Short mmCIF file of C-alpha atoms in Angstrom, two decimals:
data_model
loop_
_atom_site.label_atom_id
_atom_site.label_comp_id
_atom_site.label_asym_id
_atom_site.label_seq_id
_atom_site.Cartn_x
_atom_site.Cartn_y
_atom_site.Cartn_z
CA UNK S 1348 -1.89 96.58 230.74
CA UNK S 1349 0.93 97.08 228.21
CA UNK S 1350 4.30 95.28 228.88
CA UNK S 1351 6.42 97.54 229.44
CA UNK S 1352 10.95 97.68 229.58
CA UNK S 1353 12.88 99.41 231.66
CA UNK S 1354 15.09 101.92 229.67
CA UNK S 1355 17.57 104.03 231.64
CA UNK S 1356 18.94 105.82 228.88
CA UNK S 1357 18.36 106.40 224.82
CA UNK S 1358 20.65 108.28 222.10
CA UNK S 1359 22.16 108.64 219.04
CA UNK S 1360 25.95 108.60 218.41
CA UNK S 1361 28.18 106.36 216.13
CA UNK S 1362 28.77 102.85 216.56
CA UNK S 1363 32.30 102.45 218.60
CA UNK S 1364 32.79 99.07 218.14
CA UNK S 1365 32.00 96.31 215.82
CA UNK S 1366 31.77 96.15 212.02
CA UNK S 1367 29.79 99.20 211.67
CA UNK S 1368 31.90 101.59 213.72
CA UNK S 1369 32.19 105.02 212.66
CA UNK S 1370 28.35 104.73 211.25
CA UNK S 1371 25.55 106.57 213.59
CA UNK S 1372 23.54 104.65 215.74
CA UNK S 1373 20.29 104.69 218.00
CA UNK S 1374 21.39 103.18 221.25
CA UNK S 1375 18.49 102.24 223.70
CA UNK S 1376 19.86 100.52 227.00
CA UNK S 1377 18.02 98.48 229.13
CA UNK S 1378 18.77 98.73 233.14
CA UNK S 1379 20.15 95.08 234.78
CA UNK S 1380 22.78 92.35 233.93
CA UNK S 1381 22.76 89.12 235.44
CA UNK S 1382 26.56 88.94 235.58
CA UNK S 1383 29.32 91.53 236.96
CA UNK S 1384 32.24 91.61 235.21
CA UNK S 1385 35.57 93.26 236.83
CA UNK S 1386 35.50 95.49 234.42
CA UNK S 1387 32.27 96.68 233.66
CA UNK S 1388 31.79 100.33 232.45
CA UNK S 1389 28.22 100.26 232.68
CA UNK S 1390 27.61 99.35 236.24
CA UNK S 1391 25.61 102.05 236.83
CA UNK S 1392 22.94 100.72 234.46
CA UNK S 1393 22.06 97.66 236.74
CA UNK S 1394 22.17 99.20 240.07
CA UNK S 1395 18.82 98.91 242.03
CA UNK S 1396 18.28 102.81 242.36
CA UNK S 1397 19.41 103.46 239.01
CA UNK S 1398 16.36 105.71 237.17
CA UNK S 1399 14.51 104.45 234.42
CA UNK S 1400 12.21 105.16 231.91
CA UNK S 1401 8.96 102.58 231.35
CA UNK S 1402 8.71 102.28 227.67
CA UNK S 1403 6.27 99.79 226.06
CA UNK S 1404 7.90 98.49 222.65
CA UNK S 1405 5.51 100.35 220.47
CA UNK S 1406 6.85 103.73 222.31
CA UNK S 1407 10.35 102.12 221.27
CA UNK S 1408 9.94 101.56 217.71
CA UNK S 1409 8.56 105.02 217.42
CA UNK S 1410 11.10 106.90 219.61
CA UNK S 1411 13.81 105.01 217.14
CA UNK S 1412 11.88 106.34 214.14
CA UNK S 1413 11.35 109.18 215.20
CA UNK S 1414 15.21 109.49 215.30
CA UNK S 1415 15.67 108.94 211.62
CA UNK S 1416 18.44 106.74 212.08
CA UNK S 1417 18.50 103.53 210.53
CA UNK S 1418 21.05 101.23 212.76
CA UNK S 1419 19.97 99.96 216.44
CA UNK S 1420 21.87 98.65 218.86
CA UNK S 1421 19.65 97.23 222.19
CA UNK S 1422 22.27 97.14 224.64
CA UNK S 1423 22.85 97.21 228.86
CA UNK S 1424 22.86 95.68 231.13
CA UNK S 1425 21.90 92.65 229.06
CA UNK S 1426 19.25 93.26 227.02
CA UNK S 1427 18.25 89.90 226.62
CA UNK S 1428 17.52 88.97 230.14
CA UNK S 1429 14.44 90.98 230.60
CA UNK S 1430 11.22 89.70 230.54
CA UNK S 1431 8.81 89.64 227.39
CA UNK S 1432 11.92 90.86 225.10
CA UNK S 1433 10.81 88.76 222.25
CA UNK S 1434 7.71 90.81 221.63
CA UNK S 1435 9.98 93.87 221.36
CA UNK S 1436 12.40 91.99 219.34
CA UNK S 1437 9.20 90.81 217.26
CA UNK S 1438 7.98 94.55 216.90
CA UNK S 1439 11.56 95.72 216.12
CA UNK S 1440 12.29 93.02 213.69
CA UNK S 1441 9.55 93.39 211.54
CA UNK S 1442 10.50 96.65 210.11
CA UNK S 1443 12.83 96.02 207.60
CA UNK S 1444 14.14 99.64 207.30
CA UNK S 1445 15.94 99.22 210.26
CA UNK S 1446 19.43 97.08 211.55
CA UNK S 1447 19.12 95.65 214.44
CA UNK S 1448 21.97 94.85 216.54
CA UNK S 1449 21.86 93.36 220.36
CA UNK S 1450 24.85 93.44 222.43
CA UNK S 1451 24.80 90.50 224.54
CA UNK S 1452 27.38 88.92 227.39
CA UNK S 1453 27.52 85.87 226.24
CA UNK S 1454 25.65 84.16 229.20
CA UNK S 1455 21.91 83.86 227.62
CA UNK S 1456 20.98 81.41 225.50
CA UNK S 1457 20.37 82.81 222.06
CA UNK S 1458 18.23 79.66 220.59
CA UNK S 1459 14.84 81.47 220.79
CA UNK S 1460 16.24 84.49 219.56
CA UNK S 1461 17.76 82.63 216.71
CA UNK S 1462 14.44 81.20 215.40
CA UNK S 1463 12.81 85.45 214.76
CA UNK S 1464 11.46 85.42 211.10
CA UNK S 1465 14.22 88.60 210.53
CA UNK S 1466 17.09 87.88 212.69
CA UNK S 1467 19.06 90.80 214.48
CA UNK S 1468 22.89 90.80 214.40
CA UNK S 1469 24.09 89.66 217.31
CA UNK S 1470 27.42 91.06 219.06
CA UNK S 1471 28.27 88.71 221.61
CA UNK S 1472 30.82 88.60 224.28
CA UNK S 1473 33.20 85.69 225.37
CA UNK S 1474 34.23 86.95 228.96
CA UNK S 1475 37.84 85.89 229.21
CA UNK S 1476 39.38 84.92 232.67
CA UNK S 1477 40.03 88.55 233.58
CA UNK S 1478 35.66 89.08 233.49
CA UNK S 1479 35.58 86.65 236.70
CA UNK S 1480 32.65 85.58 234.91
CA UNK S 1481 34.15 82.83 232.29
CA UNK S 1482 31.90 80.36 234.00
CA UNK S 1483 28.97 81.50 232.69
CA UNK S 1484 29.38 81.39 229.19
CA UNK S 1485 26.88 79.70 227.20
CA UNK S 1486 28.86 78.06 224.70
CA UNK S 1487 26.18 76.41 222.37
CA UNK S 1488 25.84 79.64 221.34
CA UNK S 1489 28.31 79.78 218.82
CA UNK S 1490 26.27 77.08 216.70
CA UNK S 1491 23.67 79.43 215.85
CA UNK S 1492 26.44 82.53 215.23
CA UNK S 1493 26.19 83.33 211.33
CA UNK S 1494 28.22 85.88 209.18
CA UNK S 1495 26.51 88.78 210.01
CA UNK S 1496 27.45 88.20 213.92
CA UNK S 1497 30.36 89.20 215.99
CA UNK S 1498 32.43 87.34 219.16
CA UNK S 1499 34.34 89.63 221.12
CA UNK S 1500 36.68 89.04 223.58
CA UNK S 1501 37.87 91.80 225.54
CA UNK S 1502 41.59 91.08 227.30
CA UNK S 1503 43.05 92.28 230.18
CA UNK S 1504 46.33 90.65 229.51
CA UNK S 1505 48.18 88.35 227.79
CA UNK S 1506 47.14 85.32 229.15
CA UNK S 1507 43.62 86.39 227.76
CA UNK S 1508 44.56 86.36 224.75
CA UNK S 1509 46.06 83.14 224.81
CA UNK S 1510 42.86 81.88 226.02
CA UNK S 1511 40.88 83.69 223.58
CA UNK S 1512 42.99 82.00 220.56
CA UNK S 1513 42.10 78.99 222.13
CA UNK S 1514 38.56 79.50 222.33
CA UNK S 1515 38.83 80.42 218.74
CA UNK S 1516 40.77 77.33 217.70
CA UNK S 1517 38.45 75.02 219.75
CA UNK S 1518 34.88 76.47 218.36
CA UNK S 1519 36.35 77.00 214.97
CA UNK S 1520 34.95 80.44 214.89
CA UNK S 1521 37.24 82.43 211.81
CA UNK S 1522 34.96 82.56 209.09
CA UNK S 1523 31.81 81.88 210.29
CA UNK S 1524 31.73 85.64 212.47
CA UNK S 1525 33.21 88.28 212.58
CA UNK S 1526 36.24 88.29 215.70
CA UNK S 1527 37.35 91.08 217.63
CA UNK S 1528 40.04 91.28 220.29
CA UNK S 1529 39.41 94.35 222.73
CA UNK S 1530 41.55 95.78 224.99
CA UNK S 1531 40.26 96.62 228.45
CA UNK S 1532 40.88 100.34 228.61
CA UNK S 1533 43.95 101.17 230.54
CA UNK S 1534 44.58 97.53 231.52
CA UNK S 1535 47.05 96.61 228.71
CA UNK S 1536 48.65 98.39 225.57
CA UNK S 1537 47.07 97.61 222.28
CA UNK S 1538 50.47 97.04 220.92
CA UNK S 1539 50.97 93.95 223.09
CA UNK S 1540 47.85 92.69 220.80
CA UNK S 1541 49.06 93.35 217.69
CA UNK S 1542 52.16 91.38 218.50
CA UNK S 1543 50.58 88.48 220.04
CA UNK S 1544 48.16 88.53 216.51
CA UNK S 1545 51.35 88.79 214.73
CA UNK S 1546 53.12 85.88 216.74
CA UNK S 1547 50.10 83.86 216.29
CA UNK S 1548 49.36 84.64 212.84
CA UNK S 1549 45.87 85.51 213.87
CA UNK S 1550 44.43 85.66 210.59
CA UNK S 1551 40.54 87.37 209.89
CA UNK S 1552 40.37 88.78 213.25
CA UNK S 1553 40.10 92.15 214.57
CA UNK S 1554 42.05 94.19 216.82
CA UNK S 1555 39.54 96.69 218.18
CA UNK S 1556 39.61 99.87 219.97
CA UNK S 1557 37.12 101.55 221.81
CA UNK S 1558 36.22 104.54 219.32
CA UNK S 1559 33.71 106.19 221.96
CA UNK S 1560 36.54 106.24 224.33
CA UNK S 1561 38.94 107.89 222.12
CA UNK S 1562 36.66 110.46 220.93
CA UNK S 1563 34.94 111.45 224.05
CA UNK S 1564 35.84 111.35 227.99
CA UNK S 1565 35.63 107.23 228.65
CA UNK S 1566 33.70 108.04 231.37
CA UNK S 1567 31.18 110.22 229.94
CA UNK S 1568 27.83 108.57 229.03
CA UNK S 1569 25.28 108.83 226.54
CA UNK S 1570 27.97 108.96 223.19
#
């Protein structure tokens, strides 16, 4: 029997964060997450009775070529914590017409992912204190992070982005990824970033707003 992934929803839109936002996007999301952040706008996708499609990675690849659009982005949930990803990642990989881009929280270790003969971009979460999930960040992580990747850390408040400088001091992180600071929607002004960057002198990072959000309803799924 084919392996098969649990996909509760599939579309095309643009890319609203990230250094190819504004540029169209197939987005396939997988249903579960092993961590629950405060702040989560995709909770729905990892609730038990939450539908799903079964999709073997072969129907994947085609479904995503049969879109026409060239940039992925395998997102959640966590995409990375299901079982037998790698073959899909293997499948997905191998096709060099296509960017592949996994979202991940930050919590799975990316080692075996790391070692794929064509690696995907990887967009990768620090969850700062606000998340309640800190804890579970898998810090050796940002050894394998190359130029084509992205940390984000998405603040609540200031003291977030304190901490987040500090993670990016620590790890030495500017230069070797790209860095974006996001603001958790509605929980504090993005103008409170730009002067903490500015206080900071928070050189080669990002401040990063939600395009999705902006364009459409924030609640409204499947853009």
């Amino acid at each position: 029997m084919s392996v098969t992934y649990e996909v509760v929803e599939h579309f095309v839109s643009i890319n609203g964060e990230g250094p190819l936002a504004g540029q169209l996007a197939v987005f396939i999301r997988f249903r579960g997450c092993n961590l629950s952040c405060s702040y989560c706008d995709t909770k729905w996708a990892s609730e038990r009775d939450t539908a799903f499609t079964p999709m073997t990675a072969e129907e994947i690849h085609r479904l995503i070529l049969d879109t026409g659009i060239r940039n992925v982005t395998l997102t959640g949930g966590e995409p990375l914590d299901r079982p037998n990803i790698l073959e899909l990642l293997a499948i997905l990989s191998a096709d060099r017409d296509l960017h592949i881009e996994i979202e991940t929280n930050g919590s799975i270790d990316l080692s075996s992912f790391a070692a794929l003969s064509n690696v995907p971009a990887f967009t990768m979460d620090y969850k700062l204190p606000c998340s309640g999930m800190e804890a579970a960040m898998h810090t050796d992580n940002f050894d394998l992070l190359t130029a084509k990747d992205t940390v984000k850390f998405v603040v609540g408040s200031l003291d977030d982005c304190r901490r987040a400088a500090q993670i990016i001091r620590d790890y030495r992180l500017t230069g070797r990824c790209h860095l974006y600071l996001s603001p958790v929607f509605g929980s504090i002004d993005p103008a409170d970033i730009v002067e903490f960057m500015k206080d900071n002198r928070m050189n080669g990072i990002n401040l990063q707003i939600q395009m999705h959000k902006v364009i459409w309803d924030p609640d409204r799924r499947g853009v």
